CSV table of C-alpha atoms and ligand atoms in Angstrom, one decimal:
chain,number,residue,atom,x,y,z
A,242,UNK,CA,0.0,0.0,0.0
A,243,UNK,CA,1.4,3.4,-0.9
A,244,UNK,CA,2.5,5.6,1.9
A,245,UNK,CA,0.9,8.8,0.4
A,246,UNK,CA,-2.4,7.1,0.0
A,247,UNK,CA,-2.4,5.8,3.6
A,248,UNK,CA,-1.8,9.3,4.8
A,249,UNK,CA,-4.4,10.8,2.5
A,250,UNK,CA,-7.0,8.3,3.6
A,251,UNK,CA,-6.2,9.0,7.2
A,252,UNK,CA,-6.8,12.7,6.6
A,253,UNK,CA,-10.0,12.2,4.6
A,254,UNK,CA,-11.4,10.0,7.4
A,255,UNK,CA,-11.6,13.2,9.4
A,256,UNK,CA,-14.1,14.9,7.1
A,257,UNK,CA,-17.5,15.1,8.7
A,258,UNK,CA,-16.1,14.3,12.1
A,259,UNK,CA,-15.7,16.6,15.1
A,260,UNK,CA,-12.1,17.4,15.6
A,261,UNK,CA,-11.5,16.3,19.2
A,262,UNK,CA,-9.1,14.2,21.2
A,263,UNK,CA,-10.5,10.9,19.9
A,264,UNK,CA,-10.6,11.8,16.2
A,265,UNK,CA,-7.1,13.2,16.3
A,266,UNK,CA,-5.8,10.2,18.2
A,267,UNK,CA,-7.2,7.9,15.6
A,268,UNK,CA,-5.8,10.1,12.8
A,269,UNK,CA,-2.4,9.9,14.5
A,270,UNK,CA,-2.7,6.1,14.8
A,271,UNK,CA,-3.3,5.8,11.0
A,272,UNK,CA,-0.4,8.1,10.3
A,273,UNK,CA,1.9,6.1,12.5
A,274,UNK,CA,0.9,2.9,10.6
A,275,UNK,CA,1.7,4.6,7.3
A,276,UNK,CA,5.1,5.9,8.6
A,277,UNK,CA,6.1,2.6,10.0
A,278,UNK,CA,5.2,0.8,6.8
A,279,UNK,CA,7.4,3.3,4.9
A,280,UNK,CA,10.1,2.2,7.4
A,281,UNK,CA,10.4,5.5,9.2
A,282,UNK,CA,12.3,5.0,12.4
A,283,UNK,CA,10.1,4.5,15.5
A,284,UNK,CA,11.7,7.4,17.3
A,285,UNK,CA,10.8,9.8,14.5
A,286,UNK,CA,7.3,8.3,14.4
A,287,UNK,CA,6.9,8.9,18.1
A,288,UNK,CA,8.1,12.5,17.8
A,289,UNK,CA,6.0,13.4,14.9
A,290,UNK,CA,2.9,11.8,16.4
A,291,UNK,CA,3.3,13.9,19.5
A,292,UNK,CA,3.7,17.1,17.6
A,293,UNK,CA,0.7,16.4,15.3
A,294,UNK,CA,-1.5,15.6,18.3
A,295,UNK,CA,-0.5,18.7,20.3
A,296,UNK,CA,-0.7,21.1,17.4
A,297,UNK,CA,-4.0,19.8,16.1
A,298,UNK,CA,-5.7,20.1,19.5
A,299,UNK,CA,-4.1,23.4,20.5
A,300,UNK,CA,-3.7,25.5,17.4
A,301,UNK,CA,-6.6,27.4,16.0
A,302,UNK,CA,-7.2,27.3,12.2
A,303,UNK,CA,-6.2,30.3,10.2
A,304,UNK,CA,-9.1,32.5,9.2
A,305,UNK,CA,-10.8,31.0,6.1
A,306,UNK,CA,-9.5,27.5,6.8
A,307,UNK,CA,-11.8,24.7,7.9
A,308,UNK,CA,-10.8,22.5,10.8
A,309,UNK,CA,-10.0,19.7,8.3
A,310,UNK,CA,-7.7,21.8,6.2
A,311,UNK,CA,-6.1,23.0,9.4
A,312,UNK,CA,-5.3,19.5,10.5
A,313,UNK,CA,-4.2,18.5,7.0
A,314,UNK,CA,-1.8,21.4,7.0
A,315,UNK,CA,-0.3,20.4,10.3
A,316,UNK,CA,0.3,16.8,9.1
A,317,UNK,CA,1.8,18.3,5.9
A,318,UNK,CA,4.1,20.7,7.9
A,319,UNK,CA,5.3,18.0,10.3
A,320,UNK,CA,6.0,15.5,7.4
A,321,UNK,CA,8.0,18.2,5.7
A,322,UNK,CA,9.8,18.7,8.9
A,323,UNK,CA,11.0,15.1,9.3
A,324,UNK,CA,12.1,15.0,5.7
A,325,UNK,CA,14.8,17.5,6.5
A,326,UNK,CA,16.2,20.1,4.2
A,327,UNK,CA,17.3,20.0,0.6
A,328,UNK,CA,20.3,21.6,-0.8
A,329,UNK,CA,21.3,22.3,-4.4
A,330,UNK,CA,24.8,21.9,-5.8
A,331,UNK,CA,26.5,25.0,-7.0
A,332,UNK,CA,26.7,25.5,-10.7
A,333,UNK,CA,30.5,26.0,-10.9
A,334,UNK,CA,33.7,24.3,-11.8
A,335,UNK,CA,34.1,21.6,-9.2
A,336,UNK,CA,35.1,18.0,-8.4
A,337,UNK,CA,32.6,15.6,-7.1
A,338,UNK,CA,33.2,12.2,-5.5
A,339,UNK,CA,30.3,9.7,-5.4
A,340,UNK,CA,30.4,6.9,-2.9
A,341,UNK,CA,28.1,4.2,-1.7
A,342,UNK,CA,27.6,0.5,-1.5
A,343,UNK,CA,27.1,-2.0,-4.3
A,344,UNK,CA,24.0,-1.4,-6.4
A,345,UNK,CA,23.1,1.9,-4.7
A,346,UNK,CA,23.0,3.6,-8.0
A,347,UNK,CA,26.4,5.4,-8.1
A,348,UNK,CA,27.3,4.8,-11.7
A,349,UNK,CA,23.9,5.7,-13.0
A,350,UNK,CA,23.9,8.8,-10.9
A,351,UNK,CA,27.2,9.9,-12.4
A,352,UNK,CA,25.4,10.0,-15.7
A,353,UNK,CA,22.3,11.7,-14.3
A,354,UNK,CA,24.5,14.3,-12.6
A,355,UNK,CA,26.4,14.9,-15.8
A,356,UNK,CA,23.2,15.5,-17.7
A,357,UNK,CA,22.0,17.8,-14.9
A,358,UNK,CA,25.2,20.0,-15.2
A,359,UNK,CA,25.3,19.8,-19.0
A,360,UNK,CA,21.7,21.1,-19.2
A,361,UNK,CA,22.9,24.0,-17.1
A,362,UNK,CA,25.7,24.9,-19.4
A,363,UNK,CA,28.7,23.2,-17.8
A,364,UNK,CA,30.9,20.6,-19.4
A,365,UNK,CA,31.4,17.3,-17.5
A,366,UNK,CA,34.1,14.7,-17.3
A,367,UNK,CA,33.8,11.4,-15.4
A,368,UNK,CA,36.5,9.3,-14.0
A,369,UNK,CA,35.9,5.7,-13.3
A,370,UNK,CA,37.8,4.5,-10.3
A,371,UNK,CA,35.6,1.7,-9.3
A,372,UNK,CA,38.2,-1.0,-9.4
A,373,UNK,CA,36.1,-3.6,-7.5
A,374,UNK,CA,33.8,-4.5,-10.3
A,375,UNK,CA,35.1,-5.6,-13.7
A,376,UNK,CA,32.2,-4.2,-15.6
A,377,UNK,CA,32.3,-0.8,-13.9
A,378,UNK,CA,34.6,0.7,-16.6
A,379,UNK,CA,32.4,-0.3,-19.5
A,380,UNK,CA,29.2,0.7,-17.8
A,381,UNK,CA,30.3,4.2,-17.2
A,382,UNK,CA,31.9,4.5,-20.6
A,383,UNK,CA,28.7,3.5,-22.2
A,384,UNK,CA,26.7,6.1,-20.2
A,385,UNK,CA,29.2,8.8,-21.1
A,386,UNK,CA,28.8,8.0,-24.8
A,387,UNK,CA,25.0,8.1,-24.5
A,388,UNK,CA,24.9,11.3,-22.5
A,389,UNK,CA,27.9,12.9,-24.3
A,390,UNK,CA,30.5,13.7,-21.7
A,391,UNK,CA,34.2,12.9,-21.4
A,392,UNK,CA,35.2,9.6,-19.8
A,393,UNK,CA,38.4,8.6,-18.3
A,394,UNK,CA,39.3,5.2,-16.9
A,395,UNK,CA,42.1,2.7,-16.6
A,396,UNK,CA,42.1,-1.0,-15.9
A,397,UNK,CA,44.3,-2.8,-13.4
A,398,UNK,CA,45.4,0.2,-11.5
A,399,UNK,CA,44.8,1.4,-8.0
A,400,UNK,CA,41.9,3.8,-7.9
A,401,UNK,CA,43.8,6.7,-6.5
A,402,UNK,CA,46.3,6.4,-9.3
A,403,UNK,CA,43.5,6.5,-11.8
A,404,UNK,CA,42.3,9.7,-10.2
A,405,UNK,CA,45.8,11.2,-10.3
A,406,UNK,CA,46.2,10.4,-14.0
A,407,UNK,CA,42.7,11.3,-14.9
A,408,UNK,CA,42.9,14.7,-13.3
A,409,UNK,CA,45.8,15.6,-15.6
A,410,UNK,CA,43.8,14.6,-18.7
A,411,UNK,CA,40.1,15.6,-18.3
A,412,UNK,CA,38.9,19.0,-19.3
A,413,UNK,CA,35.3,19.2,-18.0
A,414,UNK,CA,34.2,22.0,-15.7
A,415,UNK,CA,32.7,19.5,-13.4
A,416,UNK,CA,34.7,16.3,-12.7
A,417,UNK,CA,32.7,13.4,-11.3
A,418,UNK,CA,34.4,10.4,-9.8
A,419,UNK,CA,32.7,7.0,-9.5
A,420,UNK,CA,34.2,4.9,-6.7
A,421,UNK,CA,34.2,1.3,-5.7
A,422,UNK,CA,31.4,-0.2,-3.6
A,423,UNK,CA,31.1,-3.1,-1.3
A,424,UNK,CA,28.2,-5.0,0.2
A,425,UNK,CA,29.1,-3.3,3.4
A,426,UNK,CA,31.5,-0.5,4.3
A,427,UNK,CA,34.7,-2.4,5.4
A,428,UNK,CA,38.2,-1.2,6.4
A,429,UNK,CA,39.5,-1.8,2.9
A,430,UNK,CA,36.9,0.4,1.3
A,431,UNK,CA,37.4,3.1,3.9
A,432,UNK,CA,41.1,3.1,3.1
A,433,UNK,CA,40.5,3.2,-0.6
A,434,UNK,CA,38.0,6.1,-0.3
A,435,UNK,CA,40.3,8.1,1.9
A,436,UNK,CA,43.1,7.8,-0.6
A,437,UNK,CA,40.9,8.7,-3.5
A,438,UNK,CA,39.6,11.6,-1.5
A,439,UNK,CA,43.2,12.8,-0.8
A,440,UNK,CA,44.3,12.6,-4.4
A,441,UNK,CA,41.1,14.2,-5.7
A,442,UNK,CA,40.5,16.8,-3.1
A,443,UNK,CA,36.8,17.1,-4.1
A,444,UNK,CA,34.4,19.9,-3.4
A,445,UNK,CA,31.6,17.4,-2.8
A,446,UNK,CA,31.7,14.0,-1.3
A,447,UNK,CA,28.2,12.6,-2.0
A,448,UNK,CA,26.8,9.4,-0.6
A,449,UNK,CA,24.5,7.5,-2.9
A,450,UNK,CA,21.9,5.4,-1.1
A,451,UNK,CA,19.0,3.4,-2.4
A,452,UNK,CA,15.5,4.2,-1.1
A,453,UNK,CA,14.8,0.5,-0.6
A,454,UNK,CA,17.0,0.2,2.4
A,455,UNK,CA,14.7,2.4,4.3
A,456,UNK,CA,15.9,3.5,7.8
A,457,UNK,CA,19.2,1.6,7.4
A,458,UNK,CA,20.2,4.7,5.4
A,459,UNK,CA,20.9,6.3,8.7
A,460,UNK,CA,23.6,3.8,9.5
A,461,UNK,CA,25.2,4.2,6.1
A,462,UNK,CA,25.1,8.0,6.3
A,463,UNK,CA,26.8,7.9,9.7
A,464,UNK,CA,29.4,5.4,8.6
A,465,UNK,CA,30.4,7.1,5.4
A,466,UNK,CA,30.4,10.4,7.2
A,467,UNK,CA,32.7,9.1,9.9
A,468,UNK,CA,35.0,7.6,7.2
A,469,UNK,CA,35.3,10.5,4.8
A,470,UNK,CA,32.9,13.3,5.8
A,471,UNK,CA,30.0,13.5,3.3
A,472,UNK,CA,28.7,16.8,2.0
A,473,UNK,CA,25.3,15.5,0.8
A,474,UNK,CA,23.2,12.5,0.0
A,475,UNK,CA,21.4,11.3,-3.1
A,476,UNK,CA,18.6,8.9,-2.5
A,477,UNK,CA,18.0,6.7,-5.6
A,478,UNK,CA,15.2,4.3,-6.6
A,479,UNK,CA,12.5,6.5,-5.1
A,480,UNK,CA,10.3,5.3,-7.9
A,481,UNK,CA,10.4,1.6,-7.0
A,482,UNK,CA,10.3,1.6,-3.2
A,483,UNK,CA,7.7,2.3,-0.6
A,484,UNK,CA,10.5,3.0,1.8
A,485,UNK,CA,11.6,6.3,0.4
A,486,UNK,CA,10.1,8.2,3.3
A,487,UNK,CA,12.1,6.0,5.7
A,488,UNK,CA,15.3,6.5,3.8
A,489,UNK,CA,14.9,10.2,3.5
A,490,UNK,CA,13.8,10.9,7.0
A,491,UNK,CA,16.6,8.8,8.4
A,492,UNK,CA,19.2,10.6,6.3
A,493,UNK,CA,17.7,13.8,7.5
A,494,UNK,CA,18.0,12.7,11.1
A,495,UNK,CA,21.8,12.5,10.7
A,496,UNK,CA,21.8,16.2,9.7
A,497,UNK,CA,23.1,15.5,6.2
A,498,UNK,CA,21.3,17.4,3.4
A,499,UNK,CA,19.7,15.5,0.6
A,500,UNK,CA,20.7,16.9,-2.8
A,501,UNK,CA,18.7,14.8,-5.2
A,502,UNK,CA,16.3,11.9,-5.5
A,503,UNK,CA,16.6,9.4,-8.3
A,504,UNK,CA,13.2,8.6,-9.7
A,505,UNK,CA,13.9,6.1,-12.5
A,506,UNK,CA,16.5,4.3,-14.6
A,507,UNK,CA,16.7,7.0,-17.3
A,508,UNK,CA,19.4,9.7,-17.3
A,509,UNK,CA,16.7,12.4,-16.8
A,510,UNK,CA,15.3,10.7,-13.7
A,511,UNK,CA,17.0,12.9,-11.2
A,512,UNK,CA,15.2,15.6,-9.2
A,513,UNK,CA,16.5,18.3,-6.9
A,514,UNK,CA,15.2,17.3,-3.5
A,515,UNK,CA,12.7,19.6,-2.0
A,516,UNK,CA,10.9,18.4,1.1
A,517,UNK,CA,7.8,20.5,0.5
A,518,UNK,CA,7.4,19.2,-3.0
A,519,UNK,CA,8.1,15.7,-2.0
A,520,UNK,CA,5.5,15.6,0.8
A,521,UNK,CA,3.0,17.6,-1.3
A,522,UNK,CA,3.2,15.0,-4.0
A,523,UNK,CA,2.8,12.2,-1.4
A,524,UNK,CA,-0.3,13.8,-0.2
A,525,UNK,CA,-1.6,14.4,-3.7
A,526,UNK,CA,-1.4,18.1,-3.2
A,527,UNK,CA,1.3,19.3,-5.5
A,528,UNK,CA,1.6,22.7,-4.0
A,529,UNK,CA,-0.2,22.9,-0.7
A,530,UNK,CA,1.3,26.2,0.4
A,531,UNK,CA,0.4,28.1,-2.7
A,532,UNK,CA,-3.1,26.6,-2.8
A,533,UNK,CA,-3.9,27.7,0.8
A,534,UNK,CA,-2.5,31.2,-0.1
A,535,UNK,CA,-4.6,31.3,-3.2
A,536,UNK,CA,-7.7,30.3,-1.3
A,537,UNK,CA,-7.2,33.3,0.9
A,538,UNK,CA,-6.4,35.7,-1.9
A,539,UNK,CA,-9.5,34.9,-3.9
A,540,UNK,CA,-11.5,34.8,-0.7
A,541,UNK,CA,-13.5,31.8,-1.5
A,542,UNK,CA,-16.6,31.9,0.6
A,543,UNK,CA,-18.1,28.7,1.7
A,544,UNK,CA,-21.6,30.0,2.2
A,545,UNK,CA,-24.2,27.7,0.8
A,546,UNK,CA,-26.2,29.1,-2.1
A,547,UNK,CA,-29.6,29.4,-0.7
A,548,UNK,CA,-33.0,29.8,-2.2
A,549,UNK,CA,-33.1,31.0,-5.8
A,550,UNK,CA,-30.2,30.6,-8.0
A,551,UNK,CA,-28.5,34.0,-8.3
A,552,UNK,CA,-26.6,33.8,-11.5
A,553,UNK,CA,-24.3,36.7,-10.7
A,554,UNK,CA,-23.2,35.0,-7.4
A,555,UNK,CA,-22.8,31.7,-9.2
A,556,UNK,CA,-20.6,33.4,-11.8
A,557,UNK,CA,-18.5,35.1,-9.2
A,558,UNK,CA,-17.9,31.7,-7.6
A,559,UNK,CA,-17.0,30.2,-10.9
A,560,UNK,CA,-14.5,32.9,-11.5
A,561,UNK,CA,-13.0,32.5,-8.0
A,562,UNK,CA,-12.7,28.7,-8.6
A,563,UNK,CA,-10.9,29.3,-11.8
A,564,UNK,CA,-8.4,31.6,-10.2
A,565,UNK,CA,-7.5,28.9,-7.8
A,566,UNK,CA,-6.3,26.6,-10.5
A,567,UNK,CA,-7.1,23.1,-11.7
A,568,UNK,CA,-10.2,21.6,-10.2
A,569,UNK,CA,-8.3,18.5,-9.1
A,570,UNK,CA,-6.1,20.5,-6.7
A,571,UNK,CA,-9.1,22.4,-5.4
A,572,UNK,CA,-10.9,19.2,-4.7
A,573,UNK,CA,-7.8,17.8,-3.0
A,574,UNK,CA,-7.4,20.8,-0.8
A,575,UNK,CA,-10.8,20.2,0.7
A,576,UNK,CA,-10.2,16.6,1.3
A,577,UNK,CA,-11.7,15.2,-1.9
A,578,UNK,CA,-8.8,13.1,-2.7
A,579,UNK,CA,-8.5,10.4,-5.4
A,580,UNK,CA,-11.6,11.5,-7.3
A,581,UNK,CA,-11.9,9.7,-10.6
A,582,UNK,CA,-10.2,11.5,-13.4
A,583,UNK,CA,-13.4,11.3,-15.5
A,584,UNK,CA,-15.4,13.1,-12.8
A,585,UNK,CA,-12.9,15.9,-12.6
A,586,UNK,CA,-12.8,16.3,-16.4
A,587,UNK,CA,-16.5,16.3,-16.7
A,588,UNK,CA,-16.8,18.9,-14.0
A,589,UNK,CA,-14.2,21.1,-15.6
A,590,UNK,CA,-16.1,20.8,-18.9
A,591,UNK,CA,-19.2,21.8,-17.1
A,592,UNK,CA,-17.6,24.8,-15.5
A,593,UNK,CA,-16.4,26.0,-18.9
A,594,UNK,CA,-19.9,25.5,-20.3
A,595,UNK,CA,-21.6,27.3,-17.5
A,596,UNK,CA,-19.2,30.2,-17.9
A,597,UNK,CA,-19.8,30.6,-21.7
A,598,UNK,CA,-23.5,30.4,-21.2
A,599,UNK,CA,-23.5,33.1,-18.5
A,600,UNK,CA,-21.2,35.3,-20.7
A,601,UNK,CA,-23.8,35.0,-23.5
A,602,UNK,CA,-26.6,36.2,-21.2
A,603,UNK,CA,-27.6,39.9,-20.9
A,604,UNK,CA,-27.4,41.6,-17.5
A,605,UNK,CA,-31.1,41.6,-17.4
A,606,UNK,CA,-31.3,37.8,-18.1
A,607,UNK,CA,-28.7,37.1,-15.4
A,608,UNK,CA,-30.8,38.9,-12.9
A,609,UNK,CA,-34.0,37.3,-14.0
A,610,UNK,CA,-33.4,33.9,-15.5
A,611,UNK,CA,-37.1,33.4,-15.9
A,612,UNK,CA,-36.8,35.6,-19.0
A,613,UNK,CA,-34.8,33.0,-20.7
A,614,UNK,CA,-36.8,30.0,-19.6
A,615,UNK,CA,-39.9,31.3,-21.2
A,616,UNK,CA,-38.4,32.5,-24.4
A,617,UNK,CA,-37.1,30.3,-27.2
A,618,UNK,CA,-35.5,33.1,-29.1
A,619,UNK,CA,-33.4,34.0,-26.1
A,620,UNK,CA,-32.5,30.4,-25.7
A,621,UNK,CA,-31.4,30.2,-29.3
A,622,UNK,CA,-29.3,33.4,-29.0
A,623,UNK,CA,-27.5,32.2,-25.9
A,624,UNK,CA,-27.0,28.8,-27.4
A,625,UNK,CA,-25.5,30.4,-30.5
A,626,UNK,CA,-23.3,32.8,-28.5
A,627,UNK,CA,-22.0,30.2,-26.1
A,628,UNK,CA,-21.6,27.3,-28.5
A,629,UNK,CA,-23.5,25.2,-26.0
A,630,UNK,CA,-26.2,23.2,-27.8
A,631,UNK,CA,-29.7,23.1,-26.5
A,632,UNK,CA,-30.6,19.8,-24.8
A,633,UNK,CA,-33.2,18.9,-27.4
A,634,UNK,CA,-30.7,19.5,-30.3
A,635,UNK,CA,-28.2,17.3,-28.5
A,636,UNK,CA,-30.7,14.6,-28.1
A,637,UNK,CA,-31.6,14.7,-31.8
A,638,UNK,CA,-27.9,14.5,-32.7
A,639,UNK,CA,-27.2,11.7,-30.3
A,640,UNK,CA,-30.1,9.8,-31.7
A,641,UNK,CA,-28.9,10.4,-35.2
A,642,UNK,CA,-25.5,9.0,-34.2
A,643,UNK,CA,-27.2,6.1,-32.6
A,644,UNK,CA,-26.3,6.7,-28.9
A,645,UNK,CA,-28.6,4.3,-27.0
A,646,UNK,CA,-28.1,4.9,-23.4
A,647,UNK,CA,-28.0,8.6,-23.4
A,648,UNK,CA,-27.7,9.9,-20.0
A,649,UNK,CA,-29.4,13.2,-19.5
A,650,UNK,CA,-27.2,15.6,-17.6
A,651,UNK,CA,-27.9,19.1,-16.3
A,652,UNK,CA,-24.7,20.4,-17.8
A,653,UNK,CA,-25.4,22.9,-20.6
A,654,UNK,CA,-29.2,22.9,-20.3
A,655,UNK,CA,-30.0,26.5,-20.6
A,656,UNK,CA,-33.7,26.0,-20.0
A,657,UNK,CA,-33.4,25.0,-16.4
B,63,GDP,P1,26.2,1.1,-8.4
B,63,GDP,O1,26.6,-0.3,-8.2
B,63,GDP,O2,26.1,1.9,-7.1
B,63,GDP,O3,27.1,1.8,-9.4
B,63,GDP,O4,24.7,1.1,-9.0
B,63,GDP,P2,24.3,1.3,-10.5
B,63,GDP,O5,24.3,2.7,-11.0
B,63,GDP,O6,25.0,0.3,-11.4
B,63,GDP,O7,22.7,0.9,-10.4
B,63,GDP,C1,22.3,-0.4,-10.0
B,63,GDP,C2,20.9,-0.6,-10.7
B,63,GDP,O8,20.0,0.3,-10.1
B,63,GDP,C3,20.9,-0.3,-12.2
B,63,GDP,O9,20.1,-1.3,-12.8
B,63,GDP,C4,20.2,1.0,-12.3
B,63,GDP,O10,19.6,1.2,-13.5
B,63,GDP,C5,19.3,1.0,-11.2
B,63,GDP,N1,19.0,2.4,-10.7
B,63,GDP,C6,19.8,3.3,-10.3
B,63,GDP,N2,19.1,4.5,-9.9
B,63,GDP,C7,17.8,4.2,-10.1
B,63,GDP,C8,16.6,4.9,-9.8
B,63,GDP,O11,16.6,6.0,-9.4
B,63,GDP,N3,15.4,4.2,-10.1
B,63,GDP,C9,15.4,3.0,-10.6
B,63,GDP,N4,14.2,2.4,-10.8
B,63,GDP,N5,16.5,2.3,-10.8
B,63,GDP,C10,17.7,2.8,-10.6
B,64,MG,MG1,28.9,1.2,-10.3
């Protein structure tokens, strides 16, 4: 089960409930379950639970926010908080050393990083000094040919010597060095990495870890940091693992900054890590902050439309909705998560239709829709002006085309 969905479900369970100690406690329980399943460390889970519980019960919602949105926002904030801080690499001439255990994604990440810098106007050279795996040389060489950066490697030579020789030859602004791995960090590897580090004198020593190791990432981050002093972490395979949250939060707990996440096998599948964006996406709310801000800016009022349909008010609301962005995000912000795509699309279509109908109505007609209902000429004029066909015309057309189970919808019916 996907971590984001578990959390989204936990939040949506709140809708319609009174926010009190018992509903918050059950929310927190659900969130704990989700976090533990994503392999987030129990201490982190305990801390975040406490904070969510305290804040949800103590803090008052901001004006214009419902209690549900308020709680969702707290959960979001606290998740962002445990995912630490991102950091971006400087776009400058520099030397970068990648390290990590076997299969963590080092060699692929060399290629991805190269593409990242090249897209930003820097030239890149890579040096292969992974001497532990026979195929390492060919693998990186192939990637360099595909992505188009300079490659340097030598076989049957100590890795620090390869670095020494390579540095004299390569010309890229950014020099990225791929190093040997192991199945665990042992003395021998530590020695090797230290020597490579001495010969290279890199600006960045980046640890590459795979998301699927979950909270074990903490141990790796600590060990590599003690051995050579890491300057940042890249978490790969975020696409294929439900443990990404565990890996990221446990790296964050060591105080190391996460630079990128790997999101696939292709060379473009590298994203700068941004905790807000990551958590937002988990929760299905791509941009929670800006959505809340927008809701306040446009001053969406939640008052029910009562009594007669006032078309001007309806139109104002339509316009406010449009200003807030795609319907999907609006729906998500009020807890309607995982709505079927078709429903969203149909509703968006309807909104467009309503708007063009209203725009084709005169002021007088908007004030007094009765005028339209009783007058076929007015209906035809509005239908022409808005491009929205009358319901009876549509029916004829559908019959002509042989639609059998035509479902009558209210959308676009100007005679209502
Ligand atoms: P290394 O041993 O640390 O150099 O790891 P590699 O770069 O050779 O990667 C090991 C495997 O993981 C390869 O099959 C890669 O294609 C794959 N891989 C690396 N990064 C990612 C990622 O972000 N997502 C996915 N799905 N696969 C990845
Ligand atoms: Mg490799």
